Amino acid sequence: MITIIGSGKVGGDAALFSALKRLDDQILLLDVAEGLPQGEAMDINHMLSEQGIDVEVKGSNDFADMKGSNVVVVVAGSGRKPGMTRMDLLKINASIVKSVVENVKKYADDSMIIPVTNPLDPMAYITYKVSGFDRSRVFGMGGMLDLSRFRQFIHEATGHSRDSIRALVIGEHGENMLPLPRFSSVSGIPLSTFLPKEKLDELVTNTKQVAAKVIELKGATVHAPGNAISAIVESVVRDRKQVIPVATYLDGEYGHSDVTIGVPAIIGKKGVEKIIELDLNDEERQVFDKAVASVKSAISGIEI
Ligand SMILES: NC(=O)c1ccc[n+]([C@@H]2O[C@H](COP(=O)([O-])OP(=O)(O)OC[C@H]3O[C@@H](n4cnc5c(N)ncnc54)[C@H](O)[C@@H]3O)[C@@H](O)[C@H]2O)c1
């Protein structure tokens, strides 16, 4: 069973995409808001009925219902309002994530947890610490979404099919994210073959800023994060061993310890099966280290 805790905009969409991809026979939506997960589940089940898909989506306010889950997505909490940074959400969401993870520990202590609530990297740290799970079982979704945005900008700039574009974004899911043109390609051919440096710099800047633009225009980002969650869940449940940037706990990798930050990792049925260490150049390393410092500073302000 896949459990999604937080049945708001992103949680609802993650359930929808997961059901359409038939990632499990049972998907549970949990929320503290009475009626919301039940209504969301009914709405999705009605759609699945027309599609002829035998995935059962259930909505509940009872955390005990997550017993038996192999994957738990934590997307409970407030979202960014226009003008807010992800860090503004830190204090509000830290206590929500702590209490939710206590429940995951209580009812689904064999599961993997995918934190999504923002600010993502500190929330992934809280999740890791509060759960006490092995670090391979806690990996946050942030970079997967950022890379889909980077991919879209590359598609717009080159005109090449989205299918042929591979992109990578690591670091903080926030102001210090690190889109990596050097590790992105069109059909395996480096991006620099297609676009001059100034254009690549522009795409990097746009990738960092576009979430705020979507929030300004429609109030929240919904479909791209919902889909990105389902992509990570898919790599786990189908043991695809895809290389996906996830916010996971570093223990010496990239020269850092005791911090949770976006790095590329092989994601399969055992969760994070291997962290891939890229040979970053000086410029990239500087941004990555700044991201680590930013997350460490956020973490230091939270009582766990
Ligand atoms: N990591 C990412 O890439 C990414 C992308 C988009 C959104 N987010 C984050 O995801 C979170 C949710 O965003 P949203 O737009 O779906 O918000 P939303 O307000 O639509 O939904 C959040 C839901 O969480 C529920 N909730 C609050 N406290 C809870 C608790 N203790 N237990 C269970 N449920 C609880 C609320 O009732 C609400 O239904 C936000 O923090 C947002 O910033 C992260």
XYZ file of C-alpha atoms and ligand atoms in Angstrom:
348
model
C 0.000 0.000 0.000
C 1.129 3.528 -0.784
C 0.131 6.093 1.834
C 0.085 9.806 1.156
C -0.147 11.950 4.284
C -1.571 15.353 3.417
C -4.484 15.192 0.990
C -4.378 18.766 -0.225
C -3.436 19.923 -3.677
C -0.118 18.089 -4.060
C -1.108 14.985 -2.066
C -4.304 14.630 -4.091
C -2.417 14.932 -7.363
C 0.253 12.449 -6.197
C -2.546 9.940 -5.484
C -4.080 10.624 -8.893
C -0.817 10.066 -10.803
C 0.067 7.011 -8.685
C -3.332 5.474 -9.366
C -3.175 6.182 -13.105
C 0.268 4.527 -13.188
C -1.138 1.567 -11.172
C 1.756 1.804 -8.708
C -0.157 -0.273 -6.133
C -3.594 -1.862 -5.772
C -4.254 0.329 -2.729
C -3.536 3.986 -2.178
C -4.386 5.646 1.125
C -4.890 9.381 1.512
C -4.570 10.630 5.107
C -5.247 14.092 6.461
C -6.303 15.801 9.681
C -9.000 17.722 7.801
C -12.202 15.735 8.201
C -13.857 14.811 4.937
C -11.066 16.046 2.699
C -9.211 12.738 2.096
C -12.509 10.867 1.810
C -13.814 13.329 -0.790
C -10.543 13.295 -2.702
C -10.545 9.477 -2.732
C -14.126 9.350 -4.011
C -13.333 11.810 -6.780
C -10.274 9.816 -7.918
C -12.130 6.487 -7.690
C -14.893 7.862 -9.921
C -12.269 8.762 -12.505
C -10.599 5.327 -12.162
C -13.945 3.677 -12.673
C -14.370 5.291 -16.094
C -10.758 4.425 -16.921
C -11.341 0.789 -15.921
C -8.400 0.835 -13.492
C -8.757 -1.456 -10.466
C -6.740 0.599 -7.989
C -8.636 1.372 -4.785
C -8.059 4.819 -3.291
C -9.190 5.274 0.305
C -9.405 8.446 2.369
C -9.036 8.493 6.146
C -8.323 10.631 9.205
C -7.045 7.630 11.152
C -3.264 7.251 11.022
C -3.571 3.600 12.111
C -4.927 2.876 8.629
C -1.417 3.208 7.190
C -0.418 -0.145 8.729
C 1.162 -2.329 6.063
C 2.320 0.565 3.855
C 5.594 0.056 2.037
C 5.886 3.667 0.869
C 4.698 6.727 2.819
C 4.734 10.177 1.223
C 4.660 13.101 3.666
C 3.159 16.169 2.028
C 1.254 17.523 5.035
C 1.681 21.161 5.931
C 1.279 24.670 4.636
C 2.408 25.763 1.213
C 4.171 28.950 0.191
C 2.024 32.003 -0.276
C 3.048 34.571 -2.906
C 6.190 36.389 -1.717
C 7.107 33.728 0.872
C 10.329 31.741 0.669
C 10.369 28.042 1.473
C 12.339 28.914 4.618
C 9.456 31.075 5.873
C 7.547 27.838 6.165
C 10.201 26.207 8.338
C 8.732 26.693 11.775
C 5.093 26.098 10.790
C 5.839 22.845 9.034
C 8.546 21.442 11.336
C 6.046 20.608 14.071
C 3.547 19.126 11.595
C 6.206 16.884 10.018
C 7.501 15.792 13.427
C 4.057 14.631 14.553
C 3.311 12.957 11.229
C 6.624 11.057 11.235
C 5.992 9.877 14.817
C 2.843 8.271 13.441
C 4.696 6.680 10.524
C 7.165 5.222 13.020
C 4.282 3.898 15.098
C 2.192 2.357 12.324
C 4.514 1.731 9.349
C 7.989 1.220 10.717
C 9.026 -0.999 7.784
C 8.164 1.625 5.209
C 10.162 4.113 3.209
C 9.331 7.755 3.752
C 9.374 10.326 0.997
C 9.179 13.792 2.575
C 7.813 16.517 0.303
C 6.692 19.268 2.708
C 8.719 22.481 2.377
C 11.327 23.597 3.168
C 12.179 20.205 1.819
C 15.778 19.653 2.886
C 15.262 20.509 6.593
C 12.004 18.483 6.566
C 13.910 15.491 5.181
C 16.407 15.932 8.041
C 13.600 15.998 10.628
C 12.067 12.933 8.985
C 15.354 11.047 9.112
C 16.059 11.969 12.737
C 12.546 11.487 14.134
C 11.936 8.197 12.304
C 15.283 6.701 13.276
C 15.064 4.784 9.962
C 18.178 3.802 8.067
C 19.074 6.699 5.769
C 18.358 4.543 2.694
C 14.657 4.626 3.679
C 14.267 8.420 3.823
C 14.577 10.440 0.619
C 12.841 13.707 -0.144
C 11.323 14.894 -3.405
C 12.630 18.235 -4.631
C 15.302 17.805 -7.306
C 12.995 15.599 -9.376
C 10.611 18.525 -9.672
C 13.388 21.051 -10.282
C 14.815 18.920 -13.079
C 11.427 18.669 -14.786
C 11.359 22.460 -14.858
C 14.927 22.626 -16.189
C 13.952 20.042 -18.808
C 11.029 22.181 -19.922
C 13.282 25.227 -20.350
C 15.758 23.153 -22.394
C 12.865 21.927 -24.530
C 11.664 25.500 -25.098
C 15.182 26.734 -25.934
C 16.200 23.902 -28.284
C 12.898 22.744 -29.734
C 13.978 19.117 -29.200
C 11.494 16.549 -27.931
C 11.102 16.468 -24.168
C 11.679 12.741 -24.430
C 15.245 13.248 -25.666
C 16.164 15.682 -22.896
C 17.882 14.581 -19.685
C 18.535 17.141 -16.956
C 19.939 17.145 -13.467
C 19.395 19.532 -10.549
C 20.961 18.931 -7.132
C 21.580 20.982 -3.965
C 18.911 22.715 -1.970
C 15.294 22.610 -3.113
C 15.187 26.365 -2.739
C 17.258 29.455 -3.323
C 20.527 27.516 -3.572
C 19.484 24.831 -6.000
C 22.101 23.740 -8.495
C 20.877 23.022 -12.031
C 23.741 21.243 -13.799
C 24.005 21.961 -17.545
C 27.283 19.950 -17.627
C 25.364 16.858 -16.551
C 22.346 17.494 -18.804
C 21.977 16.455 -22.427
C 19.902 16.073 -25.556
C 20.054 12.386 -26.469
C 23.318 12.073 -24.554
C 24.935 15.026 -26.404
C 26.071 17.766 -23.976
C 23.831 20.838 -23.850
C 26.797 23.089 -24.689
C 26.646 21.634 -28.242
C 23.207 23.208 -28.683
C 23.214 26.338 -26.537
C 25.821 29.051 -25.777
C 26.931 29.643 -22.179
C 24.856 32.842 -21.806
C 21.689 30.937 -22.758
C 22.535 28.099 -20.378
C 23.037 30.632 -17.567
C 19.617 32.086 -18.388
C 17.975 28.626 -18.210
C 19.632 27.990 -14.849
C 18.278 31.289 -13.482
C 14.816 30.572 -14.886
C 14.796 27.105 -13.315
C 15.554 28.605 -9.911
C 12.833 31.226 -10.207
C 9.973 29.557 -12.003
C 8.232 28.002 -8.970
C 7.682 31.482 -7.515
C 6.198 32.539 -10.841
C 3.710 29.629 -10.841
C 2.753 30.439 -7.237
C 2.240 34.090 -8.181
C 0.028 33.107 -11.122
C -2.068 30.248 -9.717
C -1.393 30.185 -5.970
C 0.494 26.875 -5.778
C 2.485 24.342 -7.767
C 0.470 21.152 -8.069
C 0.698 18.918 -11.148
C 4.476 18.884 -11.609
C 5.148 18.030 -7.913
C 2.329 15.471 -7.857
C 3.847 13.768 -10.879
C 7.418 14.007 -9.534
C 6.300 12.188 -6.360
C 4.773 9.397 -8.441
C 7.981 9.121 -10.494
C 10.039 8.476 -7.343
C 7.461 6.038 -5.957
C 7.502 4.236 -9.308
C 11.260 3.776 -9.198
C 10.861 2.174 -5.751
C 7.883 -0.105 -6.348
C 9.035 -1.222 -9.804
C 12.674 -1.417 -8.665
C 13.668 0.691 -11.679
C 16.958 1.794 -10.165
C 16.616 5.195 -11.809
C 19.160 7.858 -10.948
C 17.057 10.566 -9.318
C 18.138 13.582 -7.282
C 16.645 13.148 -3.812
C 17.159 14.949 -0.508
C 18.963 12.323 1.501
C 21.254 12.223 4.508
C 24.955 12.660 3.759
C 27.544 10.818 5.787
C 30.766 12.030 4.204
C 29.568 12.125 0.591
C 30.447 15.365 -1.200
C 32.634 16.155 1.810
C 29.614 16.782 4.076
C 28.008 15.014 7.015
C 24.932 15.354 9.198
C 22.932 17.198 6.572
C 20.134 16.267 4.194
C 20.421 17.720 0.691
C 19.645 16.890 -2.928
C 22.129 14.516 -4.557
C 21.730 11.999 -7.358
C 20.964 8.515 -6.082
C 19.964 5.129 -7.432
C 16.377 4.599 -6.285
C 15.058 1.047 -6.184
C 13.132 -1.338 -3.999
C 15.580 -0.792 -1.137
C 15.189 2.978 -1.361
C 18.456 4.880 -1.791
C 20.647 2.053 -3.083
C 23.664 4.262 -3.839
C 24.493 7.950 -3.716
C 26.296 9.056 -6.881
C 29.156 11.464 -6.214
C 29.640 13.825 -9.155
C 32.964 15.432 -9.921
C 31.766 19.023 -9.462
C 33.910 21.875 -10.814
C 34.841 24.838 -8.595
C 31.844 26.952 -9.596
C 29.371 24.107 -9.020
C 31.066 23.094 -5.766
C 30.719 26.657 -4.468
C 26.936 26.646 -4.997
C 26.607 23.153 -3.511
C 28.574 24.114 -0.397
C 26.466 27.265 -0.030
C 23.341 25.103 -0.218
C 24.690 22.805 2.497
C 25.470 25.827 4.700
C 21.953 27.180 4.166
C 20.306 23.858 5.099
C 22.609 23.409 8.117
C 21.712 26.866 9.336
C 17.984 26.065 8.980
C 18.395 22.732 10.772
C 20.270 24.363 13.633
C 17.201 26.474 14.394
C 14.880 23.498 14.815
C 14.406 21.470 17.987
C 14.185 17.810 17.086
N 9.125 19.299 -2.321
C 8.493 19.853 -3.348
O 8.979 19.825 -4.468
C 7.152 20.506 -3.136
C 6.403 20.936 -4.245
C 5.154 21.515 -4.004
C 4.672 21.692 -2.703
N 5.468 21.281 -1.671
C 5.018 21.434 -0.290
O 4.035 20.432 -0.003
C 3.228 20.881 1.085
C 1.760 20.716 0.740
O 1.421 21.578 -0.331
P -0.110 21.640 -0.854
O -0.125 22.654 -1.926
O -0.614 20.284 -1.123
O -0.811 22.245 0.441
P -2.350 22.096 0.880
O -2.580 23.155 1.874
O -3.219 22.018 -0.326
O -2.388 20.658 1.597
C -1.736 20.392 2.779
C -2.589 19.422 3.563
O -1.859 19.011 4.740
C -2.845 18.763 5.714
N -2.244 18.688 7.056
C -1.825 19.695 7.856
N -1.352 19.197 9.016
C -1.476 17.858 8.949
C -1.159 16.788 9.835
N -0.627 17.014 11.028
N -1.432 15.527 9.441
C -1.983 15.284 8.224
N -2.305 16.251 7.348
C -2.055 17.525 7.705
C -3.824 19.907 5.561
O -5.072 19.611 6.177
C -3.912 20.013 4.046
O -4.998 19.259 3.520
C 3.660 22.331 1.339
O 4.591 22.377 2.389
C 4.331 22.728 0.043
O 5.242 23.784 0.197
C 6.672 20.702 -1.849
